[in-house]
Amino acid sequence: MSGTSVRAGADRTLPGPRTVLVKVPTAVLFVNIALAGNNALVAAVLYRLTGSASNFALVLVSNFAIAAVVQLVAGYVVDRLGARRLAVLSETAACAAIALEAAVSRLDSPAVPLICGAALVSVVQAFYRAAMFTLAPQLAGKERLAALNAKINAAFQAGTLLGTPAGTLLLYLEPVWGFCVLAVSFGAAALILGTLPDLSARGTGGGAAARARTGVLRELRAQRGLITHILLCSGDYVAVYLFTLVIVPLVDDRFGGSTLTLAVVNSALPAGVMLSGLLPWRSQSPERTLRLVVLSMTVLLGAFLLLIRDVGVVGTVGCVVAVGFAAGSSQTLLMTALQLRSPAHVLGRVASLRLFVASGLAAPTLAGASYLLKDGVGTALAFCAGVEALYLTVLLVLSRRRLLGHRTLAAAPGGTAD
């Protein structure tokens, strides 16, 4: 199959499966090992320095806000300069930021420089996320895009699962050496991304920069279903964060705060996402995509409803695996459809808008669930189920009005969405 852009339809040869389905997920794995490890290591170092965990919580909230603002600019820059170039530059900058953290960790008062280093990592990752959203369809084309997205999701979770304990274990070294190890992980990701073919400029002609200047708002007006699609793409994102919020209170309330149970339940969520990445994903028709998304969201809703009651350790782990599996499947399907329907010259900005909207919706939802935890884990889980039921209802109702319907859910490369 030829074509490197979902819209260009130019006669170009795509890279082989090894490049697409091995190198890209491997780079994502290294990135998320470094990210999760850095969060864990910075948290531990700051706690040792200040004796308070709230300082790192403030760092996370601040970085979240900074990244959300930067995200608005990141997509435009990716569309102008090219996805592969920005992906490589972002991880090179992250490597430098971690190296800076390593250097300042030897200072007598390293807290503020460490916070600044963590903020810098958060900023450059906004560019990385927009670049990867744009790079995936350029490399995979239509037929392999779903498979690539599924493997990226699995690699993301695997990296987080490996990186968090790795960052904690690195504390047993001098912090400077721990940060150096994480810098190597970012550097390895940059090297792998640098070996990928740069296909963004080919076939776009001399008008590429001009097209990059056209606003994404024009596409939102032209495609009635695009904004609805972007909104629905936050459903799985919110579901994962909601569960992450309630997991510790759930284990404390029902299983006496068992550390082993907490570790198993914590691991079940990324395990579910990784299992979804093992499925033989391929390009689906819009009708089948819609049915599979509805099925995934129904499983997600059912798992939350079951968790309202105490179903025991085995039942809880099973429900959590189902949450991860359904969220991973839904994300693969909706993300692939969004990439296929979005014009190639605004893919970066669509990615930024998606992440900005998802973050904006996640914040009040998480605040609501957090508030309801005071009334018990069951109440908070009922709220989580209600949120996912709302997403499912919106999908069922609006898809029938062709706002996210059969002709707009996934447009073929070079085609035109309604």
Short mmCIF file of N, CA and C in Angstrom, two decimals, residues 227-327:
data_model
loop_
_atom_site.label_atom_id
_atom_site.label_comp_id
_atom_site.label_asym_id
_atom_site.label_seq_id
_atom_site.Cartn_x
_atom_site.Cartn_y
_atom_site.Cartn_z
N ILE A 227 -15.75 17.83 16.25
CA ILE A 227 -15.67 18.28 17.64
C ILE A 227 -16.28 17.24 18.57
N THR A 228 -17.37 16.58 18.11
CA THR A 228 -17.97 15.52 18.91
C THR A 228 -17.00 14.35 19.08
N HIS A 229 -16.32 14.03 18.01
CA HIS A 229 -15.33 12.95 18.03
C HIS A 229 -14.22 13.27 19.03
N ILE A 230 -13.73 14.50 19.01
CA ILE A 230 -12.68 14.91 19.93
C ILE A 230 -13.16 14.82 21.38
N LEU A 231 -14.40 15.22 21.62
CA LEU A 231 -14.97 15.13 22.98
C LEU A 231 -15.04 13.68 23.45
N LEU A 232 -15.49 12.80 22.58
CA LEU A 232 -15.62 11.39 22.95
C LEU A 232 -14.27 10.72 23.16
N CYS A 233 -13.23 11.25 22.53
CA CYS A 233 -11.89 10.68 22.70
C CYS A 233 -11.36 10.86 24.12
N SER A 234 -12.05 11.64 24.93
CA SER A 234 -11.62 11.83 26.32
C SER A 234 -12.22 10.81 27.26
N GLY A 235 -13.17 9.99 26.78
CA GLY A 235 -13.87 9.04 27.65
C GLY A 235 -12.95 8.03 28.30
N ASP A 236 -12.08 7.40 27.49
CA ASP A 236 -11.17 6.41 28.04
C ASP A 236 -10.10 7.07 28.91
N TYR A 237 -9.68 8.27 28.50
CA TYR A 237 -8.69 9.04 29.26
C TYR A 237 -9.22 9.34 30.67
N VAL A 238 -10.45 9.82 30.74
CA VAL A 238 -11.06 10.15 32.03
C VAL A 238 -11.27 8.88 32.86
N ALA A 239 -11.69 7.78 32.22
CA ALA A 239 -11.95 6.54 32.94
C ALA A 239 -10.71 6.03 33.66
N VAL A 240 -9.58 6.08 32.98
CA VAL A 240 -8.33 5.60 33.58
C VAL A 240 -7.94 6.45 34.77
N TYR A 241 -8.06 7.77 34.64
CA TYR A 241 -7.70 8.65 35.75
C TYR A 241 -8.68 8.52 36.91
N LEU A 242 -9.96 8.30 36.61
CA LEU A 242 -10.94 8.10 37.67
C LEU A 242 -10.60 6.86 38.49
N PHE A 243 -10.26 5.77 37.79
CA PHE A 243 -9.92 4.57 38.54
C PHE A 243 -8.64 4.76 39.34
N THR A 244 -7.65 5.43 38.75
CA THR A 244 -6.40 5.69 39.47
C THR A 244 -6.66 6.45 40.76
N LEU A 245 -7.67 7.35 40.72
CA LEU A 245 -8.01 8.14 41.90
C LEU A 245 -8.60 7.27 43.01
N VAL A 246 -9.45 6.30 42.67
CA VAL A 246 -10.18 5.55 43.69
C VAL A 246 -9.50 4.26 44.12
N ILE A 247 -8.41 3.88 43.44
CA ILE A 247 -7.82 2.57 43.71
C ILE A 247 -7.33 2.42 45.14
N VAL A 248 -6.63 3.42 45.67
CA VAL A 248 -6.10 3.29 47.04
C VAL A 248 -7.23 3.28 48.06
N PRO A 249 -8.20 4.22 48.00
CA PRO A 249 -9.33 4.13 48.93
C PRO A 249 -10.09 2.81 48.82
N LEU A 250 -10.21 2.27 47.60
CA LEU A 250 -10.93 1.01 47.41
C LEU A 250 -10.23 -0.13 48.14
N VAL A 251 -8.92 -0.23 47.98
CA VAL A 251 -8.16 -1.30 48.64
C VAL A 251 -8.16 -1.09 50.15
N ASP A 252 -8.05 0.15 50.61
CA ASP A 252 -8.09 0.42 52.05
C ASP A 252 -9.44 0.03 52.65
N ASP A 253 -10.51 0.35 51.93
CA ASP A 253 -11.86 0.14 52.45
C ASP A 253 -12.23 -1.34 52.46
N ARG A 254 -11.87 -2.07 51.42
CA ARG A 254 -12.37 -3.44 51.26
C ARG A 254 -11.36 -4.52 51.60
N PHE A 255 -10.08 -4.19 51.56
CA PHE A 255 -9.06 -5.23 51.76
C PHE A 255 -8.04 -4.83 52.82
N GLY A 256 -8.43 -3.91 53.70
CA GLY A 256 -7.59 -3.54 54.83
C GLY A 256 -6.29 -2.88 54.46
N GLY A 257 -6.23 -2.28 53.27
CA GLY A 257 -5.01 -1.58 52.86
C GLY A 257 -3.85 -2.50 52.57
N SER A 258 -4.12 -3.76 52.23
CA SER A 258 -3.05 -4.72 51.95
C SER A 258 -2.13 -4.21 50.84
N THR A 259 -0.83 -4.15 51.14
CA THR A 259 0.14 -3.67 50.16
C THR A 259 0.20 -4.59 48.95
N LEU A 260 0.14 -5.90 49.20
CA LEU A 260 0.18 -6.86 48.09
C LEU A 260 -1.04 -6.71 47.19
N THR A 261 -2.22 -6.58 47.81
CA THR A 261 -3.44 -6.40 47.02
C THR A 261 -3.38 -5.12 46.22
N LEU A 262 -2.88 -4.06 46.83
CA LEU A 262 -2.76 -2.79 46.13
C LEU A 262 -1.84 -2.92 44.92
N ALA A 263 -0.72 -3.63 45.09
CA ALA A 263 0.22 -3.81 43.99
C ALA A 263 -0.43 -4.61 42.85
N VAL A 264 -1.19 -5.65 43.20
CA VAL A 264 -1.84 -6.48 42.17
C VAL A 264 -2.91 -5.68 41.44
N VAL A 265 -3.75 -4.98 42.18
CA VAL A 265 -4.82 -4.19 41.57
C VAL A 265 -4.23 -3.06 40.72
N ASN A 266 -3.17 -2.44 41.23
CA ASN A 266 -2.51 -1.37 40.47
C ASN A 266 -1.97 -1.89 39.14
N SER A 267 -1.46 -3.11 39.16
CA SER A 267 -0.88 -3.68 37.95
C SER A 267 -1.94 -4.18 36.97
N ALA A 268 -3.14 -4.45 37.47
CA ALA A 268 -4.20 -5.01 36.63
C ALA A 268 -4.65 -4.03 35.55
N LEU A 269 -4.65 -2.73 35.87
CA LEU A 269 -5.12 -1.74 34.88
C LEU A 269 -4.20 -1.69 33.66
N PRO A 270 -2.89 -1.44 33.83
CA PRO A 270 -2.02 -1.46 32.64
C PRO A 270 -1.97 -2.83 31.97
N ALA A 271 -2.15 -3.91 32.77
CA ALA A 271 -2.18 -5.25 32.16
C ALA A 271 -3.34 -5.37 31.19
N GLY A 272 -4.49 -4.82 31.56
CA GLY A 272 -5.66 -4.85 30.68
C GLY A 272 -5.42 -4.08 29.39
N VAL A 273 -4.80 -2.90 29.51
CA VAL A 273 -4.48 -2.11 28.32
C VAL A 273 -3.50 -2.85 27.43
N MET A 274 -2.49 -3.48 28.05
CA MET A 274 -1.50 -4.22 27.26
C MET A 274 -2.12 -5.42 26.56
N LEU A 275 -3.10 -6.07 27.20
CA LEU A 275 -3.80 -7.18 26.57
C LEU A 275 -4.56 -6.72 25.32
N SER A 276 -5.14 -5.52 25.40
CA SER A 276 -5.85 -5.00 24.22
C SER A 276 -4.88 -4.76 23.06
N GLY A 277 -3.63 -4.45 23.40
CA GLY A 277 -2.62 -4.23 22.36
C GLY A 277 -2.19 -5.49 21.65
N LEU A 278 -2.53 -6.65 22.22
CA LEU A 278 -2.16 -7.92 21.59
C LEU A 278 -3.17 -8.40 20.55
N LEU A 279 -4.32 -7.74 20.50
CA LEU A 279 -5.34 -8.15 19.54
C LEU A 279 -4.86 -7.85 18.11
N PRO A 280 -5.33 -8.60 17.14
CA PRO A 280 -4.92 -8.37 15.74
C PRO A 280 -5.67 -7.19 15.12
N TRP A 281 -5.32 -5.99 15.57
CA TRP A 281 -6.03 -4.80 15.12
C TRP A 281 -5.78 -4.55 13.63
N ARG A 282 -6.82 -4.12 12.96
CA ARG A 282 -6.70 -3.72 11.56
C ARG A 282 -7.74 -2.65 11.29
N SER A 283 -7.63 -2.04 10.12
CA SER A 283 -8.58 -0.99 9.75
C SER A 283 -9.99 -1.55 9.69
N GLN A 284 -10.95 -0.83 10.30
CA GLN A 284 -12.33 -1.28 10.33
C GLN A 284 -13.20 -0.34 9.50
N SER A 285 -14.33 -0.87 9.05
CA SER A 285 -15.32 -0.01 8.41
C SER A 285 -15.91 0.91 9.47
N PRO A 286 -16.43 2.09 9.08
CA PRO A 286 -17.01 3.00 10.07
C PRO A 286 -18.10 2.34 10.90
N GLU A 287 -18.94 1.51 10.28
CA GLU A 287 -20.02 0.86 11.01
C GLU A 287 -19.47 -0.09 12.07
N ARG A 288 -18.47 -0.88 11.71
CA ARG A 288 -17.88 -1.82 12.66
C ARG A 288 -17.12 -1.08 13.76
N THR A 289 -16.45 0.00 13.40
CA THR A 289 -15.76 0.81 14.41
C THR A 289 -16.74 1.31 15.45
N LEU A 290 -17.88 1.81 14.98
CA LEU A 290 -18.89 2.33 15.89
C LEU A 290 -19.38 1.23 16.83
N ARG A 291 -19.66 0.04 16.29
CA ARG A 291 -20.15 -1.06 17.13
C ARG A 291 -19.10 -1.46 18.17
N LEU A 292 -17.84 -1.51 17.77
CA LEU A 292 -16.78 -1.92 18.70
C LEU A 292 -16.55 -0.88 19.79
N VAL A 293 -16.67 0.40 19.44
CA VAL A 293 -16.53 1.46 20.45
C VAL A 293 -17.67 1.37 21.45
N VAL A 294 -18.89 1.16 20.96
CA VAL A 294 -20.04 1.01 21.85
C VAL A 294 -19.84 -0.19 22.78
N LEU A 295 -19.36 -1.30 22.23
CA LEU A 295 -19.10 -2.49 23.04
C LEU A 295 -18.04 -2.20 24.11
N SER A 296 -16.96 -1.53 23.73
CA SER A 296 -15.89 -1.21 24.68
C SER A 296 -16.40 -0.33 25.81
N MET A 297 -17.18 0.71 25.47
CA MET A 297 -17.70 1.60 26.50
C MET A 297 -18.72 0.90 27.38
N THR A 298 -19.47 -0.05 26.82
CA THR A 298 -20.42 -0.82 27.62
C THR A 298 -19.68 -1.69 28.63
N VAL A 299 -18.59 -2.33 28.20
CA VAL A 299 -17.76 -3.13 29.12
C VAL A 299 -17.19 -2.24 30.22
N LEU A 300 -16.72 -1.07 29.84
CA LEU A 300 -16.16 -0.12 30.80
C LEU A 300 -17.20 0.26 31.84
N LEU A 301 -18.41 0.57 31.38
CA LEU A 301 -19.50 0.93 32.29
C LEU A 301 -19.86 -0.24 33.19
N GLY A 302 -19.95 -1.45 32.61
CA GLY A 302 -20.28 -2.62 33.41
C GLY A 302 -19.26 -2.91 34.50
N ALA A 303 -17.99 -2.71 34.19
CA ALA A 303 -16.93 -2.95 35.17
C ALA A 303 -17.05 -1.98 36.35
N PHE A 304 -17.32 -0.71 36.06
CA PHE A 304 -17.49 0.27 37.13
C PHE A 304 -18.72 -0.07 37.98
N LEU A 305 -19.80 -0.51 37.35
CA LEU A 305 -21.01 -0.86 38.09
C LEU A 305 -20.76 -2.05 39.02
N LEU A 306 -20.04 -3.05 38.52
CA LEU A 306 -19.72 -4.21 39.35
C LEU A 306 -18.86 -3.83 40.55
N LEU A 307 -17.94 -2.89 40.35
CA LEU A 307 -17.03 -2.50 41.41
C LEU A 307 -17.72 -1.73 42.53
N ILE A 308 -18.94 -1.24 42.28
CA ILE A 308 -19.67 -0.54 43.34
C ILE A 308 -19.90 -1.47 44.54
N ARG A 309 -20.12 -2.76 44.22
CA ARG A 309 -20.26 -3.75 45.27
C ARG A 309 -18.92 -4.43 45.53
N ASP A 310 -18.77 -4.99 46.73
CA ASP A 310 -17.55 -5.71 47.07
C ASP A 310 -17.61 -7.09 46.41
N VAL A 311 -16.80 -7.27 45.37
CA VAL A 311 -16.82 -8.53 44.63
C VAL A 311 -15.59 -9.39 44.94
N GLY A 312 -14.89 -9.05 46.02
CA GLY A 312 -13.72 -9.83 46.41
C GLY A 312 -12.48 -9.46 45.62
N VAL A 313 -11.36 -10.02 46.03
CA VAL A 313 -10.09 -9.66 45.39
C VAL A 313 -10.07 -10.11 43.93
N VAL A 314 -10.45 -11.36 43.68
CA VAL A 314 -10.41 -11.88 42.31
C VAL A 314 -11.36 -11.12 41.41
N GLY A 315 -12.58 -10.86 41.90
CA GLY A 315 -13.56 -10.10 41.11
C GLY A 315 -13.09 -8.68 40.84
N THR A 316 -12.46 -8.07 41.85
CA THR A 316 -11.95 -6.70 41.68
C THR A 316 -10.86 -6.65 40.63
N VAL A 317 -9.92 -7.59 40.72
CA VAL A 317 -8.83 -7.64 39.73
C VAL A 317 -9.40 -7.86 38.33
N GLY A 318 -10.39 -8.75 38.21
CA GLY A 318 -11.01 -9.00 36.91
C GLY A 318 -11.67 -7.76 36.36
N CYS A 319 -12.40 -7.03 37.22
CA CYS A 319 -13.05 -5.79 36.77
C CYS A 319 -12.02 -4.75 36.34
N VAL A 320 -10.92 -4.67 37.07
CA VAL A 320 -9.88 -3.68 36.73
C VAL A 320 -9.21 -4.03 35.40
N VAL A 321 -8.95 -5.31 35.19
CA VAL A 321 -8.41 -5.74 33.89
C VAL A 321 -9.39 -5.36 32.78
N ALA A 322 -10.70 -5.56 33.04
CA ALA A 322 -11.72 -5.20 32.05
C ALA A 322 -11.73 -3.71 31.77
N VAL A 323 -11.56 -2.89 32.81
CA VAL A 323 -11.48 -1.44 32.62
C VAL A 323 -10.31 -1.08 31.71
N GLY A 324 -9.14 -1.67 31.99
CA GLY A 324 -7.96 -1.39 31.17
C GLY A 324 -8.14 -1.87 29.74
N PHE A 325 -8.66 -3.08 29.58
CA PHE A 325 -8.86 -3.65 28.25
C PHE A 325 -9.85 -2.81 27.43
N ALA A 326 -10.97 -2.44 28.06
CA ALA A 326 -11.99 -1.65 27.35
C ALA A 326 -11.48 -0.25 27.03
N ALA A 327 -10.78 0.37 28.00
CA ALA A 327 -10.25 1.72 27.75
C ALA A 327 -9.21 1.69 26.65
#
